[in-house]
Short mmCIF file of C-alpha atoms and ligand atoms in Angstrom, two decimals:
data_model
loop_
_atom_site.label_atom_id
_atom_site.label_comp_id
_atom_site.label_asym_id
_atom_site.label_seq_id
_atom_site.Cartn_x
_atom_site.Cartn_y
_atom_site.Cartn_z
CA UNK B 115 -16.86 7.50 -19.24
CA UNK B 116 -15.82 9.74 -16.35
CA UNK B 117 -15.12 8.80 -12.52
CA UNK B 118 -14.45 10.84 -9.55
CA UNK B 119 -15.35 10.69 -5.64
CA UNK B 120 -18.15 12.53 -4.03
CA UNK B 121 -18.66 13.17 -0.31
CA UNK B 122 -22.05 13.64 0.72
CA UNK B 123 -25.05 11.23 2.15
CA UNK B 124 -26.89 9.46 -0.32
CA UNK B 125 -30.71 10.90 0.30
CA UNK B 126 -29.02 14.13 -0.87
CA UNK B 127 -28.03 12.86 -4.13
CA UNK B 128 -29.43 14.63 -7.26
CA UNK B 129 -28.49 11.95 -9.34
CA UNK B 130 -29.47 9.82 -12.24
CA UNK B 131 -29.14 6.97 -10.32
CA UNK B 132 -28.05 6.08 -6.68
CA UNK B 133 -26.77 2.88 -5.95
CA UNK B 134 -26.57 0.98 -2.41
CA UNK B 135 -26.22 -2.62 -1.44
CA UNK B 136 -27.93 -5.23 0.36
CA UNK B 137 -27.19 -8.20 1.95
CA UNK B 138 -28.62 -11.68 2.17
CA UNK B 139 -31.19 -11.98 4.58
CA UNK B 140 -32.43 -8.06 3.92
CA UNK B 141 -30.00 -6.22 5.95
CA UNK B 142 -29.24 -2.84 4.62
CA UNK B 143 -25.77 -1.47 4.13
CA UNK B 144 -25.19 1.91 5.91
CA UNK B 145 -26.10 4.02 2.54
CA UNK B 146 -29.07 1.99 2.16
CA UNK B 147 -30.08 2.58 5.81
CA UNK B 148 -29.71 6.26 5.49
CA UNK B 149 -32.05 5.84 2.22
CA UNK B 150 -34.43 3.87 4.02
CA UNK B 151 -34.92 6.32 7.01
CA UNK B 152 -35.16 9.05 4.55
CA UNK B 153 -37.78 7.29 2.36
CA UNK B 154 -39.98 6.51 5.16
CA UNK B 155 -39.00 2.83 5.28
CA UNK B 156 -39.81 2.63 1.27
CA UNK B 157 -36.63 0.11 1.29
CA UNK B 158 -37.48 -1.89 4.18
CA UNK B 159 -41.22 -2.42 3.20
CA UNK B 160 -39.74 -3.63 -0.22
CA UNK B 161 -37.48 -6.23 1.21
CA UNK B 162 -40.55 -7.39 3.38
CA UNK B 163 -42.64 -7.96 0.49
CA UNK B 164 -39.64 -10.11 -0.87
CA UNK B 165 -38.79 -8.14 -3.75
CA UNK B 166 -35.12 -7.85 -2.95
CA UNK B 167 -33.22 -11.02 -0.67
CA UNK B 168 -30.10 -9.64 -0.94
CA UNK B 169 -28.74 -12.81 -2.94
CA UNK B 170 -25.52 -12.13 -4.55
CA UNK B 171 -25.53 -10.03 -7.78
CA UNK B 172 -29.33 -9.99 -7.95
CA UNK B 173 -30.53 -6.07 -8.43
CA UNK B 174 -33.66 -4.27 -8.55
CA UNK B 175 -33.94 -0.60 -10.09
CA UNK B 176 -36.71 1.66 -8.41
CA UNK B 177 -38.17 5.07 -9.67
CA UNK B 178 -39.13 8.07 -7.70
CA UNK B 179 -38.59 6.70 -3.98
CA UNK B 180 -40.48 9.07 -1.54
CA UNK B 181 -38.26 12.32 -0.51
CA UNK B 182 -35.10 11.02 -2.53
CA UNK B 183 -34.10 13.52 -5.28
CA UNK B 184 -32.36 10.80 -7.37
CA UNK B 185 -34.27 9.72 -10.43
CA UNK B 186 -33.47 6.31 -9.93
CA UNK B 187 -32.13 3.80 -6.83
CA UNK B 188 -30.40 0.81 -7.55
CA UNK B 189 -30.34 -2.06 -5.09
CA UNK B 190 -27.67 -4.33 -5.54
CA UNK B 191 -27.55 -7.67 -3.85
CA UNK B 192 -23.75 -8.47 -2.45
CA UNK B 193 -25.07 -11.96 -0.65
CA UNK B 194 -23.93 -13.17 2.96
CA UNK B 195 -22.24 -10.30 4.79
CA UNK B 196 -20.16 -12.20 7.09
CA UNK B 197 -18.16 -14.18 4.38
CA UNK B 198 -18.40 -11.56 1.64
CA UNK B 199 -15.55 -12.86 -1.02
CA UNK B 200 -14.18 -10.95 -3.51
CA UNK B 201 -15.35 -13.12 -6.19
CA UNK B 202 -19.08 -12.34 -4.72
CA UNK B 203 -18.39 -8.61 -4.59
CA UNK B 204 -17.19 -8.80 -8.52
CA UNK B 205 -20.25 -10.82 -9.61
CA UNK B 206 -22.48 -8.43 -7.66
CA UNK B 207 -20.73 -4.96 -8.94
CA UNK B 208 -20.67 -6.46 -12.82
CA UNK B 209 -24.53 -7.16 -12.63
CA UNK B 210 -25.06 -3.73 -10.95
CA UNK B 211 -22.88 -2.25 -13.71
CA UNK B 212 -24.97 -3.86 -16.22
CA UNK B 213 -28.52 -2.83 -15.01
CA UNK B 214 -26.82 1.16 -14.61
CA UNK B 215 -25.78 1.07 -18.26
CA UNK B 216 -29.13 -0.24 -19.30
CA UNK B 217 -30.94 2.67 -17.68
CA UNK B 218 -30.70 6.22 -19.36
CA UNK B 219 -28.90 7.45 -16.42
CA UNK B 220 -26.43 10.12 -17.18
CA UNK B 221 -24.62 10.26 -13.93
CA UNK B 222 -24.70 7.90 -10.86
CA UNK B 223 -23.37 7.94 -7.53
CA UNK B 224 -22.36 4.75 -6.06
CA UNK B 225 -21.88 3.51 -2.53
CA UNK B 226 -20.44 0.44 -2.98
CA UNK B 227 -16.61 0.93 -1.11
CA UNK B 228 -18.39 0.89 2.27
CA UNK B 229 -18.38 -2.96 2.86
CA UNK B 230 -15.27 -4.33 1.56
CA UNK B 231 -14.86 -8.07 1.00
CA UNK B 232 -12.54 -10.03 3.39
CA UNK B 233 -9.06 -8.84 3.02
CA UNK B 234 -9.80 -5.94 0.84
CA UNK B 235 -10.38 -2.45 1.51
CA UNK B 236 -12.65 0.66 0.01
CA UNK B 237 -9.69 1.39 -2.43
CA UNK B 238 -9.64 -2.12 -3.96
CA UNK B 239 -13.59 -1.88 -4.39
CA UNK B 240 -13.24 1.61 -6.32
CA UNK B 241 -10.60 -0.16 -8.74
CA UNK B 242 -12.87 -2.89 -9.27
CA UNK B 243 -15.72 -0.91 -9.63
CA UNK B 244 -13.99 1.11 -12.36
CA UNK B 245 -12.86 -1.75 -14.27
CA UNK B 246 -16.55 -3.16 -14.25
CA UNK B 247 -17.78 -0.49 -15.42
CA UNK B 248 -15.48 -0.03 -18.33
CA UNK B 249 -16.29 -4.02 -18.82
CA UNK B 250 -20.08 -3.59 -19.01
CA UNK B 251 -19.68 -0.73 -21.46
CA UNK B 252 -17.04 -2.31 -23.70
CA UNK B 253 -18.42 -3.02 -27.18
CA UNK B 254 -16.23 -4.01 -30.51
CA UNK B 255 -18.41 -2.14 -33.32
CA UNK B 256 -15.77 -0.58 -35.21
CA UNK B 257 -16.08 -3.00 -37.85
CA UNK B 258 -20.07 -3.00 -38.25
CA UNK B 259 -21.70 -0.67 -40.84
CA UNK B 260 -24.81 0.28 -38.31
CA UNK B 261 -24.14 1.55 -35.14
CA UNK B 262 -25.94 -0.74 -32.24
CA UNK B 263 -29.14 0.26 -30.76
CA UNK B 264 -29.66 0.42 -27.06
CA UNK B 265 -25.68 1.37 -26.83
CA UNK B 266 -24.97 2.44 -23.30
CA UNK B 267 -24.52 6.01 -23.14
CA UNK B 268 -22.10 7.84 -21.54
CA UNK B 269 -22.25 8.06 -17.83
CA UNK B 270 -20.43 9.91 -15.11
CA UNK B 271 -19.51 7.54 -12.23
CA UNK B 272 -19.15 9.27 -8.59
CA UNK B 273 -18.53 6.85 -5.83
CA UNK B 274 -20.14 8.37 -2.91
CA UNK B 275 -18.57 8.57 0.61
CA UNK B 276 -21.19 9.23 3.44
CA UNK B 277 -18.64 11.04 5.50
CA UNK B 278 -15.15 12.38 5.62
CA UNK B 279 -12.99 13.05 2.17
CA UNK B 280 -11.38 10.89 0.06
CA UNK B 281 -8.26 9.91 1.24
CA UNK B 282 -4.74 9.28 -1.10
CA UNK B 283 -5.40 5.74 -1.37
CA UNK B 284 -8.75 6.11 -2.99
CA UNK B 285 -7.87 9.00 -5.19
CA UNK B 286 -4.61 6.81 -6.50
CA UNK B 287 -6.90 3.51 -7.00
CA UNK B 288 -9.26 5.51 -8.94
CA UNK B 289 -6.71 7.16 -11.31
CA UNK B 290 -4.77 3.83 -11.55
CA UNK B 291 -7.77 1.78 -12.12
CA UNK B 292 -8.81 4.45 -14.85
CA UNK B 293 -5.38 3.98 -16.80
CA UNK B 294 -6.17 0.00 -16.86
CA UNK B 295 -9.43 0.43 -17.95
CA UNK B 296 -7.82 2.61 -20.86
CA UNK B 297 -5.00 0.08 -21.46
CA UNK B 298 -7.36 -2.85 -21.60
CA UNK B 299 -9.87 -1.17 -23.89
CA UNK B 300 -6.59 -0.78 -26.50
CA UNK B 301 -5.48 -4.29 -25.76
CA UNK B 302 -8.78 -5.70 -26.32
CA UNK B 303 -9.35 -3.57 -29.48
CA UNK B 304 -6.48 -4.64 -31.07
CA UNK B 305 -6.71 -8.37 -29.96
CA UNK B 306 -10.31 -8.44 -31.59
CA UNK B 307 -9.01 -6.75 -34.68
CA UNK B 308 -8.92 -9.49 -37.36
CA UNK B 309 -5.44 -10.54 -38.83
CA UNK B 310 -6.23 -8.61 -42.31
CA UNK B 311 -6.18 -5.27 -40.73
CA UNK B 312 -4.02 -5.81 -37.32
CA UNK B 313 -1.05 -6.89 -39.41
CA UNK B 314 2.63 -6.04 -37.81
CA UNK B 315 2.64 -2.64 -39.72
CA UNK B 316 -0.53 -2.08 -37.76
CA UNK B 317 0.86 -2.67 -34.35
CA UNK B 318 3.94 -0.44 -35.34
CA UNK B 319 1.49 2.17 -36.42
CA UNK B 320 -0.39 2.06 -33.20
CA UNK B 321 3.15 1.99 -31.20
CA UNK B 322 3.69 5.22 -33.17
CA UNK B 323 0.22 6.72 -31.96
CA UNK B 324 1.04 5.85 -28.61
CA UNK B 325 4.08 7.84 -28.62
CA UNK B 326 2.37 10.85 -30.28
CA UNK B 327 -0.17 11.03 -27.30
CA UNK B 328 2.63 10.52 -24.59
CA UNK B 329 6.05 12.44 -24.75
CA UNK B 330 7.33 9.74 -22.04
CA UNK B 331 7.09 7.15 -24.97
CA UNK B 332 9.72 6.81 -27.78
CA UNK B 333 8.97 4.29 -30.29
CA UNK B 334 11.69 2.55 -32.82
CA UNK B 335 10.91 -0.23 -35.37
CA UNK B 336 13.42 -2.65 -36.84
CA UNK B 337 12.35 -4.00 -40.43
CA UNK B 338 13.64 -7.13 -41.90
CA UNK B 339 17.16 -6.04 -43.06
CA UNK B 340 17.98 -4.97 -39.51
CA UNK B 341 16.88 -7.97 -37.52
CA UNK B 342 18.57 -10.07 -40.58
CA UNK B 343 22.13 -7.80 -39.48
CA UNK B 344 21.37 -8.64 -35.97
CA UNK B 345 21.70 -12.61 -37.01
CA UNK B 346 17.56 -12.93 -35.76
CA UNK B 347 17.75 -16.13 -37.68
CA UNK B 348 15.18 -17.83 -35.45
CA UNK B 349 12.45 -14.80 -35.56
CA UNK B 350 13.18 -14.67 -39.66
CA UNK B 351 12.19 -18.22 -39.81
CA UNK B 352 8.84 -17.49 -38.81
CA UNK B 353 8.17 -14.77 -41.18
CA UNK B 354 9.49 -16.18 -44.22
CA UNK B 355 6.50 -18.07 -45.66
CA UNK B 356 4.28 -14.61 -45.08
CA UNK B 357 3.88 -11.59 -47.61
CA UNK B 358 3.46 -9.40 -44.69
CA UNK B 359 6.79 -7.59 -43.46
CA UNK B 360 7.80 -8.63 -39.81
CA UNK B 361 8.58 -5.93 -37.60
CA UNK B 362 10.38 -5.86 -33.94
CA UNK B 363 8.90 -2.77 -32.26
CA UNK B 364 10.41 -1.30 -29.17
CA UNK B 365 9.06 1.18 -27.11
CA UNK B 366 10.70 3.02 -24.31
CA UNK B 367 8.97 4.83 -21.45
CA UNK B 368 10.88 7.22 -19.34
CA UNK B 369 9.37 8.12 -16.05
CA UNK B 370 12.89 8.16 -13.71
CA UNK B 371 16.45 8.67 -14.22
CA UNK B 372 18.18 7.39 -17.32
CA UNK B 373 20.42 5.55 -14.87
CA UNK B 374 17.62 3.30 -13.85
CA UNK B 375 17.70 -0.02 -15.32
CA UNK B 376 14.38 -0.62 -17.15
CA UNK B 377 11.80 -3.38 -16.69
CA UNK B 378 11.45 -4.91 -20.17
CA UNK B 379 7.99 -6.19 -21.72
CA UNK B 380 8.43 -8.47 -24.62
CA UNK B 381 5.11 -9.67 -25.74
CA UNK B 382 4.38 -12.22 -28.79
CA UNK B 383 2.87 -10.75 -31.72
CA UNK B 384 1.99 -13.27 -34.17
CA UNK B 385 -0.74 -11.18 -36.07
CA UNK B 386 -1.72 -14.85 -37.37
CA UNK B 387 -1.04 -18.38 -36.71
CA UNK B 388 -1.68 -20.80 -39.35
CA UNK B 389 0.62 -23.50 -37.99
CA UNK B 390 2.75 -22.86 -41.24
CA UNK B 391 3.86 -26.03 -42.86
CA UNK B 392 2.88 -28.10 -39.62
CA UNK B 393 -0.88 -26.46 -40.56
CA UNK B 394 -3.64 -26.04 -37.95
CA UNK B 395 -6.95 -28.00 -38.28
CA UNK B 396 -9.53 -25.63 -39.55
CA UNK B 397 -11.94 -25.76 -36.59
CA UNK B 398 -11.91 -22.43 -34.73
CA UNK B 399 -8.93 -21.49 -36.71
CA UNK B 400 -10.10 -17.77 -36.32
CA UNK B 401 -9.05 -17.42 -32.88
CA UNK B 402 -5.69 -17.52 -34.22
CA UNK B 403 -5.90 -13.88 -35.07
CA UNK B 404 -5.66 -13.49 -30.84
CA UNK B 405 -2.02 -14.61 -30.98
CA UNK B 406 -0.89 -11.06 -30.75
CA UNK B 407 -2.39 -10.60 -27.51
CA UNK B 408 0.98 -10.80 -25.60
CA UNK B 409 1.80 -7.86 -27.97
CA UNK B 410 -1.63 -5.94 -27.14
CA UNK B 411 -0.92 -6.16 -23.34
CA UNK B 412 2.23 -4.85 -23.63
CA UNK B 413 0.94 -1.80 -25.62
CA UNK B 414 -2.22 -1.77 -23.20
CA UNK B 415 0.34 -1.66 -20.06
CA UNK B 416 3.10 0.97 -21.70
CA UNK B 417 -0.18 3.41 -22.30
CA UNK B 418 -1.71 2.87 -18.67
CA UNK B 419 1.91 3.38 -16.90
CA UNK B 420 2.22 6.79 -19.29
CA UNK B 421 -1.10 7.80 -18.25
CA UNK B 422 -0.48 7.15 -14.67
CA UNK B 423 3.00 8.98 -15.25
CA UNK B 424 4.77 5.91 -13.30
CA UNK B 425 8.23 6.98 -12.06
CA UNK B 426 10.12 4.31 -13.26
CA UNK B 427 11.58 3.43 -16.74
CA UNK B 428 9.93 0.26 -19.08
CA UNK B 429 10.81 -0.97 -22.44
CA UNK B 430 8.42 -2.91 -24.35
CA UNK B 431 9.67 -5.30 -27.19
CA UNK B 432 7.04 -6.42 -29.45
CA UNK B 433 8.00 -9.16 -31.93
CA UNK B 434 5.41 -8.97 -34.75
CA UNK B 435 5.02 -11.18 -38.12
CA UNK B 436 2.61 -13.71 -39.57
CA UNK B 437 3.05 -17.67 -39.37
CA UNK B 438 2.09 -19.04 -43.25
CA UNK B 439 2.46 -21.80 -45.28
CA UNK B 440 4.05 -21.27 -48.78
CA UNK B 441 6.59 -22.36 -51.01
CA UNK B 442 9.20 -20.29 -48.92
CA UNK B 443 7.90 -20.90 -45.40
CA UNK B 444 10.09 -23.02 -42.82
CA UNK B 445 9.74 -26.89 -43.26
CA UNK B 446 9.83 -29.56 -40.19
CA UNK B 447 13.60 -30.59 -40.10
CA UNK B 448 14.93 -27.20 -41.06
CA UNK B 449 17.76 -25.93 -38.52
CA UNK B 450 18.42 -22.04 -37.96
CA UNK B 451 20.63 -19.95 -35.76
CA UNK B 452 19.10 -17.77 -33.34
CA UNK B 453 20.86 -14.32 -32.29
CA UNK B 454 22.18 -15.96 -29.57
CA UNK B 455 24.48 -18.09 -31.43
CA UNK B 456 22.47 -21.43 -30.36
CA UNK B 457 21.02 -23.50 -32.87
CA UNK B 458 17.40 -24.68 -33.32
CA UNK B 459 15.82 -27.74 -35.52
CA UNK B 460 12.30 -26.86 -36.03
CA UNK B 461 10.31 -29.90 -35.69
CA UNK B 462 6.85 -27.85 -35.68
CA UNK B 463 6.27 -24.79 -37.51
CA UNK B 464 3.46 -24.42 -35.62
CA UNK B 465 5.68 -23.78 -32.15
CA UNK B 466 6.37 -20.78 -33.60
CA UNK B 467 5.81 -18.38 -30.46
CA UNK B 468 8.96 -19.40 -28.66
CA UNK B 469 10.95 -18.91 -32.10
CA UNK B 470 10.21 -15.32 -32.53
CA UNK B 471 10.50 -14.67 -28.68
CA UNK B 472 13.93 -16.21 -28.05
CA UNK B 473 15.33 -13.49 -30.57
CA UNK B 474 13.29 -10.80 -28.94
CA UNK B 475 14.50 -12.16 -25.47
CA UNK B 476 18.03 -12.06 -26.60
CA UNK B 477 17.72 -8.54 -28.15
CA UNK B 478 16.23 -7.35 -24.73
CA UNK B 479 19.64 -7.53 -23.16
CA UNK B 480 20.92 -4.47 -24.88
CA UNK B 481 18.75 -2.65 -22.74
CA UNK B 482 20.50 -3.82 -19.30
CA UNK B 483 17.20 -4.64 -17.84
CA UNK B 484 16.63 -5.28 -14.37
CA UNK B 485 14.11 -7.64 -15.03
CA UNK B 486 12.41 -8.99 -18.12
CA UNK B 487 8.85 -10.15 -18.33
CA UNK B 488 7.48 -11.97 -21.83
CA UNK B 489 3.66 -12.24 -21.89
CA UNK B 490 2.69 -14.80 -25.03
CA UNK B 491 -0.25 -16.93 -26.18
CA UNK B 492 2.14 -19.63 -26.21
CA UNK B 493 0.94 -23.19 -25.87
CA UNK B 494 -2.56 -24.96 -25.97
CA UNK B 495 -1.09 -27.09 -23.03
CA UNK B 496 -1.47 -24.20 -20.77
CA UNK B 497 -5.28 -24.22 -21.38
CA UNK B 498 -5.10 -27.80 -20.83
CA UNK B 499 -3.46 -27.24 -17.46
CA UNK B 500 -5.08 -23.93 -15.87
CA UNK B 501 -8.16 -23.29 -17.97
CA UNK B 502 -9.51 -20.11 -18.88
CA UNK B 503 -8.81 -18.91 -14.83
CA UNK B 504 -5.18 -18.51 -14.45
CA UNK B 505 -2.22 -17.21 -16.77
CA UNK B 506 0.72 -19.65 -16.43
CA UNK B 507 3.76 -18.24 -14.59
CA UNK B 508 7.11 -19.45 -15.01
CA UNK B 509 10.17 -17.66 -13.56
CA UNK B 510 14.02 -18.10 -13.22
CA UNK B 511 13.68 -16.30 -9.78
CA UNK B 512 11.50 -16.82 -6.81
CA UNK B 513 11.15 -13.52 -5.65
CA UNK B 514 10.10 -12.21 -9.16
CA UNK B 515 7.57 -15.03 -9.18
CA UNK B 516 5.93 -13.65 -5.87
CA UNK B 517 5.75 -10.38 -7.05
CA UNK B 518 4.00 -11.16 -9.87
CA UNK B 519 1.34 -13.38 -8.31
CA UNK B 520 0.72 -10.74 -5.46
CA UNK B 521 -0.21 -8.22 -8.52
CA UNK B 522 -2.27 -11.01 -10.03
CA UNK B 523 -3.99 -11.30 -6.84
CA UNK B 524 -4.57 -7.47 -6.03
CA UNK B 525 -6.04 -7.08 -9.11
CA UNK B 526 -8.19 -10.63 -9.71
CA UNK B 527 -5.95 -11.03 -12.52
CA UNK B 528 -4.67 -13.92 -11.58
CA UNK B 529 -1.71 -16.23 -12.44
CA UNK B 530 -0.37 -19.43 -11.05
CA UNK B 531 2.99 -20.52 -10.62
CA UNK B 532 4.74 -23.38 -12.77
CA UNK B 533 7.65 -25.59 -12.26
CA UNK B 534 10.77 -24.37 -14.68
CA UNK B 535 12.87 -27.34 -13.23
CA UNK B 536 16.09 -28.64 -15.46
CA UNK B 537 14.54 -31.99 -14.99
CA UNK B 538 12.52 -31.26 -18.05
CA UNK B 539 15.35 -29.53 -20.43
CA UNK B 540 16.14 -32.78 -21.93
CA UNK B 541 12.73 -33.00 -23.40
CA UNK B 542 13.99 -30.39 -25.84
CA UNK B 543 17.57 -32.41 -26.89
CA UNK B 544 18.02 -32.42 -30.41
CA UNK B 545 20.03 -35.24 -32.61
CA UNK B 546 21.14 -32.58 -34.88
CA UNK B 547 20.91 -28.95 -33.34
CA UNK B 548 21.90 -27.21 -29.99
CA UNK B 549 17.75 -27.87 -29.10
CA UNK B 550 14.67 -28.40 -31.00
CA UNK B 551 11.72 -26.21 -30.83
CA UNK B 552 9.17 -28.99 -29.30
CA UNK B 553 9.18 -31.24 -26.40
CA UNK B 554 6.51 -33.87 -27.12
CA UNK B 555 3.09 -33.73 -25.58
CA UNK B 556 4.10 -34.07 -21.82
CA UNK B 557 4.04 -30.73 -19.90
CA UNK B 558 3.77 -28.82 -23.51
CA UNK B 559 3.45 -25.37 -21.41
CA UNK B 560 6.26 -26.15 -19.34
CA UNK B 561 9.02 -27.39 -22.14
CA UNK B 562 7.93 -24.11 -24.10
CA UNK B 563 8.78 -22.25 -20.90
CA UNK B 564 12.18 -24.25 -20.64
CA UNK B 565 13.07 -23.35 -24.27
CA UNK B 566 13.02 -19.56 -23.56
CA UNK B 567 14.83 -20.06 -20.17
CA UNK B 568 17.65 -21.34 -22.46
CA UNK B 569 17.75 -17.23 -24.02
CA UNK B 570 17.17 -15.89 -20.71
CA UNK B 571 20.20 -16.95 -18.25
CA UNK B 572 21.72 -13.53 -17.99
CA UNK B 573 18.59 -11.73 -16.36
CA UNK B 574 15.75 -12.02 -13.74
CA UNK B 575 13.32 -13.15 -15.96
CA UNK B 576 9.36 -14.48 -15.76
CA UNK B 577 7.19 -15.74 -18.77
CA UNK B 578 3.51 -15.34 -18.68
CA UNK B 579 1.60 -18.10 -20.75
CA UNK B 580 -1.99 -16.35 -21.51
CA UNK B 581 -3.04 -18.73 -24.24
CA UNK B 582 -5.98 -19.26 -21.85
CA UNK B 583 -6.99 -15.87 -20.78
CA UNK B 584 -6.27 -13.09 -23.13
CA UNK B 585 -9.61 -14.40 -24.87
CA UNK B 586 -13.11 -16.00 -24.35
CA UNK B 587 -14.53 -18.42 -27.14
CA UNK B 588 -18.15 -19.49 -28.13
CA UNK B 589 -20.84 -16.86 -27.93
CA UNK B 590 -19.20 -14.25 -25.82
CA UNK B 591 -15.91 -14.54 -28.05
CA UNK B 592 -13.62 -11.72 -27.25
CA UNK B 593 -10.28 -10.41 -26.07
CA UNK B 594 -10.51 -10.02 -22.48
CA UNK B 595 -7.89 -7.36 -21.79
CA UNK B 596 -5.64 -9.60 -19.46
CA UNK B 597 -2.87 -9.48 -18.07
CA UNK B 598 -2.68 -5.63 -18.35
CA UNK B 599 -4.35 -5.37 -14.64
CA UNK B 600 -1.79 -7.75 -13.29
CA UNK B 601 1.25 -6.08 -15.23
CA UNK B 602 0.26 -2.48 -14.09
CA UNK B 603 -0.01 -3.46 -10.68
CA UNK B 604 3.28 -5.42 -10.72
CA UNK B 605 4.67 -2.19 -12.27
CA UNK B 606 3.32 0.41 -9.81
CA UNK B 607 4.44 -1.84 -6.83
CA UNK B 608 7.49 -2.06 -8.59
CA UNK B 609 7.82 1.79 -8.76
CA UNK B 610 6.82 2.18 -5.26
CA UNK B 611 9.32 -0.40 -3.85
CA UNK B 612 12.29 1.40 -5.56
CA UNK B 613 11.43 4.70 -4.30
CA UNK B 614 11.00 3.85 -0.70
CA UNK B 615 13.98 3.98 1.44
CA UNK B 616 14.47 0.47 2.50
N1 BES Q 826 -0.41 -19.67 -30.72
C1 BES Q 826 -0.45 -21.04 -30.29
C2 BES Q 826 -0.95 -21.52 -28.50
C3 BES Q 826 -2.44 -21.65 -28.70
C4 BES Q 826 -2.95 -22.65 -29.15
C5 BES Q 826 -2.90 -20.58 -27.70
C6 BES Q 826 -4.53 -22.56 -29.00
C7 BES Q 826 -4.40 -20.69 -27.54
C8 BES Q 826 -5.29 -21.60 -28.03
C9 BES Q 826 1.10 -21.54 -30.28
O1 BES Q 826 1.72 -21.02 -31.60
C10 BES Q 826 0.84 -23.16 -31.00
O2 BES Q 826 0.61 -23.46 -32.00
N2 BES Q 826 1.30 -24.19 -29.74
C11 BES Q 826 1.45 -25.22 -30.42
C12 BES Q 826 2.91 -26.00 -29.75
C13 BES Q 826 2.82 -27.44 -30.09
C14 BES Q 826 3.15 -27.56 -31.66
C15 BES Q 826 4.03 -27.79 -29.39
C16 BES Q 826 0.30 -25.71 -29.63
O3 BES Q 826 -0.24 -25.55 -28.24
O4 BES Q 826 -0.43 -27.07 -29.80
MN1 MN Q 827 1.56 -21.89 -33.21
ZN1 ZN Q 828 1.24 -19.19 -31.99
#
């Protein structure tokens, strides 16, 4: 798929499809009015007959409009004009993309950025349309023996602007969204791959492949013996029941001077979570192949910023292993010593994410990071609290939380700020070690974050619990690519801020 911005009026486009919007009540957008005039009121007549109401997310595909050189014209209903919300807009362009890619159009000109929703601008519309195009065309078919029929054909998408030239904001939005789209595809593909293929070694290979494509990315992989030397007793306690070798993958992106402190992204990379000896129930256990979506989002984000060429330094750290039951697996009650020196009583081997993250977070300090963000499918409790809409956000610094929330709002990949108060910490007290790895049923997502907070006191840190947002269950089962948009936008904003003179 290719994207560009194209100045020019809609009635002149010799294109496979010209896409214009209509509002509820039948009012035509500016581009639709131009087409209507050029086609002797063809659009107005169709609307008068009641074939297009302009209702939100409705579409009408037309062929051979009089005096219009475009092969097709696609009308998209945006809903009520004076209260157009971002959500309404996203639903509408989602519907438009589905129809567009069901046609044989090889290229299309979209006039969908001229009526932005409240509080958004044309550049935002372009970003979201690019992501909607990626979403509509995504297929995970690499493991099917026969190719799907009616697979969307590749299409050159142009964003039409009726008058004037594209501005820098629009061009930047297009480039950034394309990179985010590519990053999300990598994140989805890795998430959807099953546990027998997407092993820790596979993730390490993917990281190495990324560094081959992008000279700005350097990769190193720590093996089990390296982790032993570093004293990562907590991480190693999770992998010890598995036959797959664990990996600690480190990706260093250099986009600025060496002296600039990096932002570190730490992603949970459990390639399959059976629960270990605290075995999970069988129903839907297959979904625990998604327990490496934090890791996949770190890889997708680093690929995106390398593609953008962001002027800052970022380190990706991915602790990766399987959580399996076996004769050598960790038992409930076992006590281990983490790299930080703190001891942990493992009361439930299914609370393994925090056990691998705590050592990775201690290791992160070695890079003297300005900020550390971990991303993890950490708790079922977070899904109960926030559903599948928002990721859970925790931070030991309020401005960092605000920056992440804002990036989520900007990209419609939202997070919700959760409390990290000391009041919850006693739930982790242990009779036999410095702490235990579970805090009881109450506030399960919060106590998991509180556990991590005990390892991140020396730097500015945030934690994203993506258990509810990283994949979809049921009929549409599949990875979502979240929170790559949030993370990339956060880093883009971060790079701009540290370069501005203020
Ligand atoms: N990977 C799971 C979290 C999870 C569960 C994500 C369901 C998405 C859907 C994590 O390792 C886990 O098992 N957490 C336990 C923690 C509990 C034992 C304290 C959980 O949430 O049940
Ligand atoms: Mn688990
Ligand atoms: Zn897990």
